[in-house]
CSV table of C-alpha atoms in Angstrom, one decimal:
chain,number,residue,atom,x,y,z
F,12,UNK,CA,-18.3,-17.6,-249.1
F,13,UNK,CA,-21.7,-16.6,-251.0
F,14,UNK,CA,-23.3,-12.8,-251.1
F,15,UNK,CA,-26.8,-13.2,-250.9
F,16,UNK,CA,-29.0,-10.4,-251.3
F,17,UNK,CA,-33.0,-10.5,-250.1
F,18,UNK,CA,-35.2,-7.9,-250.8
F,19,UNK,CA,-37.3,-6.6,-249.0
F,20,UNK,CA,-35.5,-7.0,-245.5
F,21,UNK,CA,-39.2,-6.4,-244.2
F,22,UNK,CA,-42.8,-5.3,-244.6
F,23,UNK,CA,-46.1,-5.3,-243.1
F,24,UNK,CA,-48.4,-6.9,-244.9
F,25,UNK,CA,-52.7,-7.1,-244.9
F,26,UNK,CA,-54.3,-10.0,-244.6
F,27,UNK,CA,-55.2,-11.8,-248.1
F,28,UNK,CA,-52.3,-10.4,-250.0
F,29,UNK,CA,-49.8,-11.8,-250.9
F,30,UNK,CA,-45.8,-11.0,-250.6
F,31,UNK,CA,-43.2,-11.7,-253.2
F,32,UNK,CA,-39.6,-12.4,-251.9
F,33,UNK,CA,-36.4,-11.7,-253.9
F,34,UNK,CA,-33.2,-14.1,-253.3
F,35,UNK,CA,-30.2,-12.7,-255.8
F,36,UNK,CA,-26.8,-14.9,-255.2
F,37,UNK,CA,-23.5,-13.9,-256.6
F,38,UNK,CA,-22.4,-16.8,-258.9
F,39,UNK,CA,-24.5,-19.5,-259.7
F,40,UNK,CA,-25.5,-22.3,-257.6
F,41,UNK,CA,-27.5,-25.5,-258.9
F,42,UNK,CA,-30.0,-25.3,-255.3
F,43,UNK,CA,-31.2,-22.8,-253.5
F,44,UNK,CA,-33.3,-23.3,-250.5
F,45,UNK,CA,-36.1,-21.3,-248.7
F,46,UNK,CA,-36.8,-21.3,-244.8
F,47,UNK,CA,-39.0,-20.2,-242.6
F,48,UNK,CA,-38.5,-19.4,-239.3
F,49,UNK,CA,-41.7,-18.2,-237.0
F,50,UNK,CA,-40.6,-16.2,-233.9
F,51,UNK,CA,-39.2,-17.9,-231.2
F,52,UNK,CA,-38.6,-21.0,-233.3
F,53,UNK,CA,-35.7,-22.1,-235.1
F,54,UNK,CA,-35.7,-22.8,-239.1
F,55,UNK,CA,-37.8,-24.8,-241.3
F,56,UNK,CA,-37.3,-25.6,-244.6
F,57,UNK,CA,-39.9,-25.0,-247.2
F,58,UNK,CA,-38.8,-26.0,-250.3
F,59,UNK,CA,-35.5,-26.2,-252.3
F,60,UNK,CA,-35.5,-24.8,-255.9
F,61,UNK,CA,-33.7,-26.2,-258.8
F,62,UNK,CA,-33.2,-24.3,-262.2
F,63,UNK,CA,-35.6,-25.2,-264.9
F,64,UNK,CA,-37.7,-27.6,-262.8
F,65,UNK,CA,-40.3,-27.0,-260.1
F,66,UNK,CA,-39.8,-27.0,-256.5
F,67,UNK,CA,-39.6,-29.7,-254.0
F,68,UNK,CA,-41.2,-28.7,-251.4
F,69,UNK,CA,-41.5,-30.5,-247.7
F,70,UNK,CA,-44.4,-31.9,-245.8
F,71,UNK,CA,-46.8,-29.3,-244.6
F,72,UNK,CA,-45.9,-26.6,-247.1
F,73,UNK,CA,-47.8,-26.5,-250.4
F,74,UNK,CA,-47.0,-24.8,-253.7
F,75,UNK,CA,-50.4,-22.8,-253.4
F,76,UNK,CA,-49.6,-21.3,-250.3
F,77,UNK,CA,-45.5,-21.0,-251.3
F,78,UNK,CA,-45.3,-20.6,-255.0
F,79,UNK,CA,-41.7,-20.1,-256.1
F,80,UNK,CA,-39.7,-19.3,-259.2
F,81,UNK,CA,-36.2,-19.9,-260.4
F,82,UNK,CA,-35.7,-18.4,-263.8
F,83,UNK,CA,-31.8,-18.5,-263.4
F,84,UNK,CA,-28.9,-20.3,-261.4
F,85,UNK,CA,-28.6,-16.6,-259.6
F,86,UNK,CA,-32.3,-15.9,-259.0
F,87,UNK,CA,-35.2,-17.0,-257.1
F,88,UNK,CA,-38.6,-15.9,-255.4
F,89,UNK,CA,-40.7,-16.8,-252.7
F,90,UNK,CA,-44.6,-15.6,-252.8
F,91,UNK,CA,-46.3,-16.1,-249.7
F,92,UNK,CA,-50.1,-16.0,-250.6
F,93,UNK,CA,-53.0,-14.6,-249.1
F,94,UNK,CA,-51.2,-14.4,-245.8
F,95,UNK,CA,-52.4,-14.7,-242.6
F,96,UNK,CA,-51.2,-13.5,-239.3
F,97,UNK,CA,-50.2,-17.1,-238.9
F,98,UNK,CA,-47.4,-16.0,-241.6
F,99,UNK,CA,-45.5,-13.7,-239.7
F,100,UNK,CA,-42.2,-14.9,-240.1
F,101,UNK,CA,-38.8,-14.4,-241.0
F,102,UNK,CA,-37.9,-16.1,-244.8
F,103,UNK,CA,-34.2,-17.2,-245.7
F,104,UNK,CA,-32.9,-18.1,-248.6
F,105,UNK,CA,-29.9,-20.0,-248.5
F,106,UNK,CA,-27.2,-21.8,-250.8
F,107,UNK,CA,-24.8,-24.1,-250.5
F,108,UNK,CA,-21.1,-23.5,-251.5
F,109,UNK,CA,-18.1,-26.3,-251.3
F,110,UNK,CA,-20.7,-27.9,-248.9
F,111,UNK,CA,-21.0,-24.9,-246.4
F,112,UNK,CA,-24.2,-23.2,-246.5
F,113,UNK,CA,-24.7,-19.7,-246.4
F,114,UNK,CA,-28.1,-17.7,-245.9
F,115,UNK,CA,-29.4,-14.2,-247.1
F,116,UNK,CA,-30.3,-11.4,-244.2
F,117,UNK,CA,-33.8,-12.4,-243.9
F,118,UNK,CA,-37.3,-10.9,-244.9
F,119,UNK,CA,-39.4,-10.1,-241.7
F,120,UNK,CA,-43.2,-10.3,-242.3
F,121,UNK,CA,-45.7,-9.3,-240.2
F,122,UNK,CA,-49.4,-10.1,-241.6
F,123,UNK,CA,-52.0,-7.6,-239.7
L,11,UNK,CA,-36.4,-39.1,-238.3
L,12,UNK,CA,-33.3,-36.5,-237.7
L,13,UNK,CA,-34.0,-34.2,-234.6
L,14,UNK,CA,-31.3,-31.5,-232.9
L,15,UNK,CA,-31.3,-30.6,-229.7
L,16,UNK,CA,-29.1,-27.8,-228.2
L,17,UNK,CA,-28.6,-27.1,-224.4
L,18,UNK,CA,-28.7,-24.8,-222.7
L,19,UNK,CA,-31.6,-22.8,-224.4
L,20,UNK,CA,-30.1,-19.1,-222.6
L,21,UNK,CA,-27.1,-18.4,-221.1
L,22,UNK,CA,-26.1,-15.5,-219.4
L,23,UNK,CA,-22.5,-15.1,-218.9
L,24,UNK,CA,-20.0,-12.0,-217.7
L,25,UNK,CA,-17.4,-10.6,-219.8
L,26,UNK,CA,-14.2,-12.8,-220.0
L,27,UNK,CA,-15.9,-15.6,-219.3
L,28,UNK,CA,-14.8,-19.5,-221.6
L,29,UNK,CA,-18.1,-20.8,-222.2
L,30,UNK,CA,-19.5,-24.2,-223.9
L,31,UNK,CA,-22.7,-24.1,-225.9
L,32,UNK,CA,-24.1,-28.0,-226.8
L,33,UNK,CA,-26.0,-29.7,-229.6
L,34,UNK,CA,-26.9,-33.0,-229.6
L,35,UNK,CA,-28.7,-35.0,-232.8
L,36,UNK,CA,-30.3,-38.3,-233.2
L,37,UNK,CA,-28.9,-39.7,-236.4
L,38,UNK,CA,-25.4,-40.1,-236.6
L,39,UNK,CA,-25.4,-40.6,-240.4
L,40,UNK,CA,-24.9,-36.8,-241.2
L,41,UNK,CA,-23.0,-35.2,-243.9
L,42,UNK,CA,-21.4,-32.2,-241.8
L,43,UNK,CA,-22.5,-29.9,-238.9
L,44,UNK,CA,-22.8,-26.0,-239.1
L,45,UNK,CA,-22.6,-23.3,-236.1
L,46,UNK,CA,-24.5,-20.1,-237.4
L,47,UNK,CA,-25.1,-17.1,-235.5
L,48,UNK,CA,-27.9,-15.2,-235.7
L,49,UNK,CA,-28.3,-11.2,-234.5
L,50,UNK,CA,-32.4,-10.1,-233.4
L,51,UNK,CA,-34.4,-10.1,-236.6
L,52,UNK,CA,-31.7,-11.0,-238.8
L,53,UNK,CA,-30.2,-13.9,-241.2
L,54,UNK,CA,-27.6,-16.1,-240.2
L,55,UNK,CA,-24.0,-16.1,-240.3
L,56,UNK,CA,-21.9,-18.8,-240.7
L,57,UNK,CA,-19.3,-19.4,-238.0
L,58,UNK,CA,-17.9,-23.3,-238.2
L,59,UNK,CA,-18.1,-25.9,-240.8
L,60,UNK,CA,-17.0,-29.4,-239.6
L,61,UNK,CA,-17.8,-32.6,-241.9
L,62,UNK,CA,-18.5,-36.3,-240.7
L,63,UNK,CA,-14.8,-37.0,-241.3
L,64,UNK,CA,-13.6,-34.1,-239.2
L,65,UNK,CA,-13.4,-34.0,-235.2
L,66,UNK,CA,-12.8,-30.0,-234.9
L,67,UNK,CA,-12.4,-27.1,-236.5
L,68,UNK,CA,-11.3,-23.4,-235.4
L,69,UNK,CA,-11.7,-19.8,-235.7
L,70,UNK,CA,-9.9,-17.6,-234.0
L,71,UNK,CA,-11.6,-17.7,-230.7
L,72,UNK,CA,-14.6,-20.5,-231.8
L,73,UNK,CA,-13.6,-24.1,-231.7
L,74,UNK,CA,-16.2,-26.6,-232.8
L,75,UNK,CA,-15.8,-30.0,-232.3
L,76,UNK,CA,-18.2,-33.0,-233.6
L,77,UNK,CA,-18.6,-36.6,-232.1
L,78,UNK,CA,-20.5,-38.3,-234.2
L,79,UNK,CA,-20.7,-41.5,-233.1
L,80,UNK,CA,-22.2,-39.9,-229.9
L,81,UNK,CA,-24.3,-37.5,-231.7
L,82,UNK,CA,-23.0,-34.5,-230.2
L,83,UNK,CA,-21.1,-31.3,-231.5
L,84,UNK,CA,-20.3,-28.8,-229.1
L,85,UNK,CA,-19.1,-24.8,-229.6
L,86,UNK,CA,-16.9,-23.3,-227.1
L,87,UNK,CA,-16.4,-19.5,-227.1
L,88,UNK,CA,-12.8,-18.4,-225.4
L,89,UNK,CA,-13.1,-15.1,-223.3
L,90,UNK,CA,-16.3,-14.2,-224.6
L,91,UNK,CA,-16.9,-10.4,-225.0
L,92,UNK,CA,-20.6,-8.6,-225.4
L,93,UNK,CA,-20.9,-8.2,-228.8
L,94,UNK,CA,-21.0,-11.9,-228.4
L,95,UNK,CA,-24.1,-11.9,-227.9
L,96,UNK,CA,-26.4,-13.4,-230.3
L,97,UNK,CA,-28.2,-16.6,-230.8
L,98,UNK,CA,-26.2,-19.7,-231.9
L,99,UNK,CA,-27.7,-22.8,-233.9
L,100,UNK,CA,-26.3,-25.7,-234.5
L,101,UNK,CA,-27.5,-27.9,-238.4
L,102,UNK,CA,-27.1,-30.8,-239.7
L,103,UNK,CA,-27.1,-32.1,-243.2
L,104,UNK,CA,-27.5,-35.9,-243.7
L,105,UNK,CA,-26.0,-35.3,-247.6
L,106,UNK,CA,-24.0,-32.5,-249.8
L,107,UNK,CA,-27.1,-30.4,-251.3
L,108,UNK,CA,-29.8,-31.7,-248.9
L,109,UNK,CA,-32.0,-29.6,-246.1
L,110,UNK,CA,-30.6,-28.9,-243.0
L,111,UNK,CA,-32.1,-29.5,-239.5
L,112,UNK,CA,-31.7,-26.8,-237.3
L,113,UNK,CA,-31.9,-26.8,-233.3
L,114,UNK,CA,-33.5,-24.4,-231.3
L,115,UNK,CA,-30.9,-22.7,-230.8
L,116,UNK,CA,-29.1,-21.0,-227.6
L,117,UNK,CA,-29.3,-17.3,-226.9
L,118,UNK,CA,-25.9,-16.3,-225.1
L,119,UNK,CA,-26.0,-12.8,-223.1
L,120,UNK,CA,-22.5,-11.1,-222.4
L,121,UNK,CA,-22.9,-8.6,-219.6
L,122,UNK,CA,-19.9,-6.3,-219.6
């Protein structure tokens, strides 16, 4: 299995600011992978990071809105920037491990 | 285009009860299939891994199984109890490393 820590686990956030997520794995992992998942809907992937190269990111998600940073095989962020209310959500990182992916506890935003 | 379907979206079961949860996806070329749980508000939690070459897996009372040529996994829970209650999604991965497409998902009640 993988430990995956997020921090924070949730905030409340104005409108226009913007929120930086933390995603610290265990060992080190080559991808790691951001989703979004907006209440009542299931998960969407944002973008997947890669270590010293930028994010790929999938259609309809931008890296103005979503900028993220992977300074290490154990670390990544996630800002969300000037947020909306259209941005409360719940944001997962993930990782895969001997093919089996595994996903952090989740950062609930709500953008007022 | 990949899309996963699970049936039934709710289900509301008593205590003791064997129950079948279903996920059905349109492309049969996929990698593996994962069953997550996921509590109110939080991450997921992996429950079954099964790849393309595999027809079931087990965990204590979980059994997965995976049809692919039919595009269908389904999850059956053995004498379910009420702190089985969560939501359960079905993803699949159409290669080792890439996104996974998540279902909707199917929020199971146990009422003691």
């Amino acid at each position: 299995s993988a430990v995956i820590s997020q921090k924070p686990s949730r905030d409340i956030c104005q409108r226009g600011t913007s929120l930086t997520i933390q995603c610290q794995v265990d060992s080190q992992v080559t991808m790691m992978f951001w989703y979004r998942q907006q209440p009542g809907q299931s998960l969407t992937l944002i973008a997947t990071a890669n270590q010293g190269s930028e994010a790929t990111y999938e259609s309809g998600f931008v890296i103005d809105k979503f900028p993220i940073s992977r300074p290490n095989l154990t670390f990544s962020t996630l800002t969300v920037s000037n947020m909306s209310p259209e941005d409360s959500s719940i944001y997962l990182c993930s990782v895969e491990r001997s093919t089996e992916a595994f996903f952090g506890q989740g950062t609930r935003l709500t953008v007022v | 285009k990949q899309e996963v379907t699970q049936i039934p979206a709710a289900l509301s079961v008593p205590e003791g009860e064997n129950l079948v949860l279903n996920c059905s996806f349109t492309d049969s070329a996929i990698y593996n299939l994962q069953w997550f749980r996921q509590d109110p508000g939080k991450g997921l939690t992996s429950l079954l891994l099964i790849q393309s070459s595999q027809r079931e897996q087990t965990s204590g009372r979980l059994n997965a199984s995976l049809d692919k040529s039919s595009g269908r996994s389904t999850l059956y829970i053995a004498a379910s109890q009420p702190g089985d209650s969560a939501t359960y999604l079905c993803a699949v991965s159409s290669n080792q490393g890439g996104k996974l497409i998540f279902g909707q998902g199917t929020e199971l009640s146990v009422k003691p």
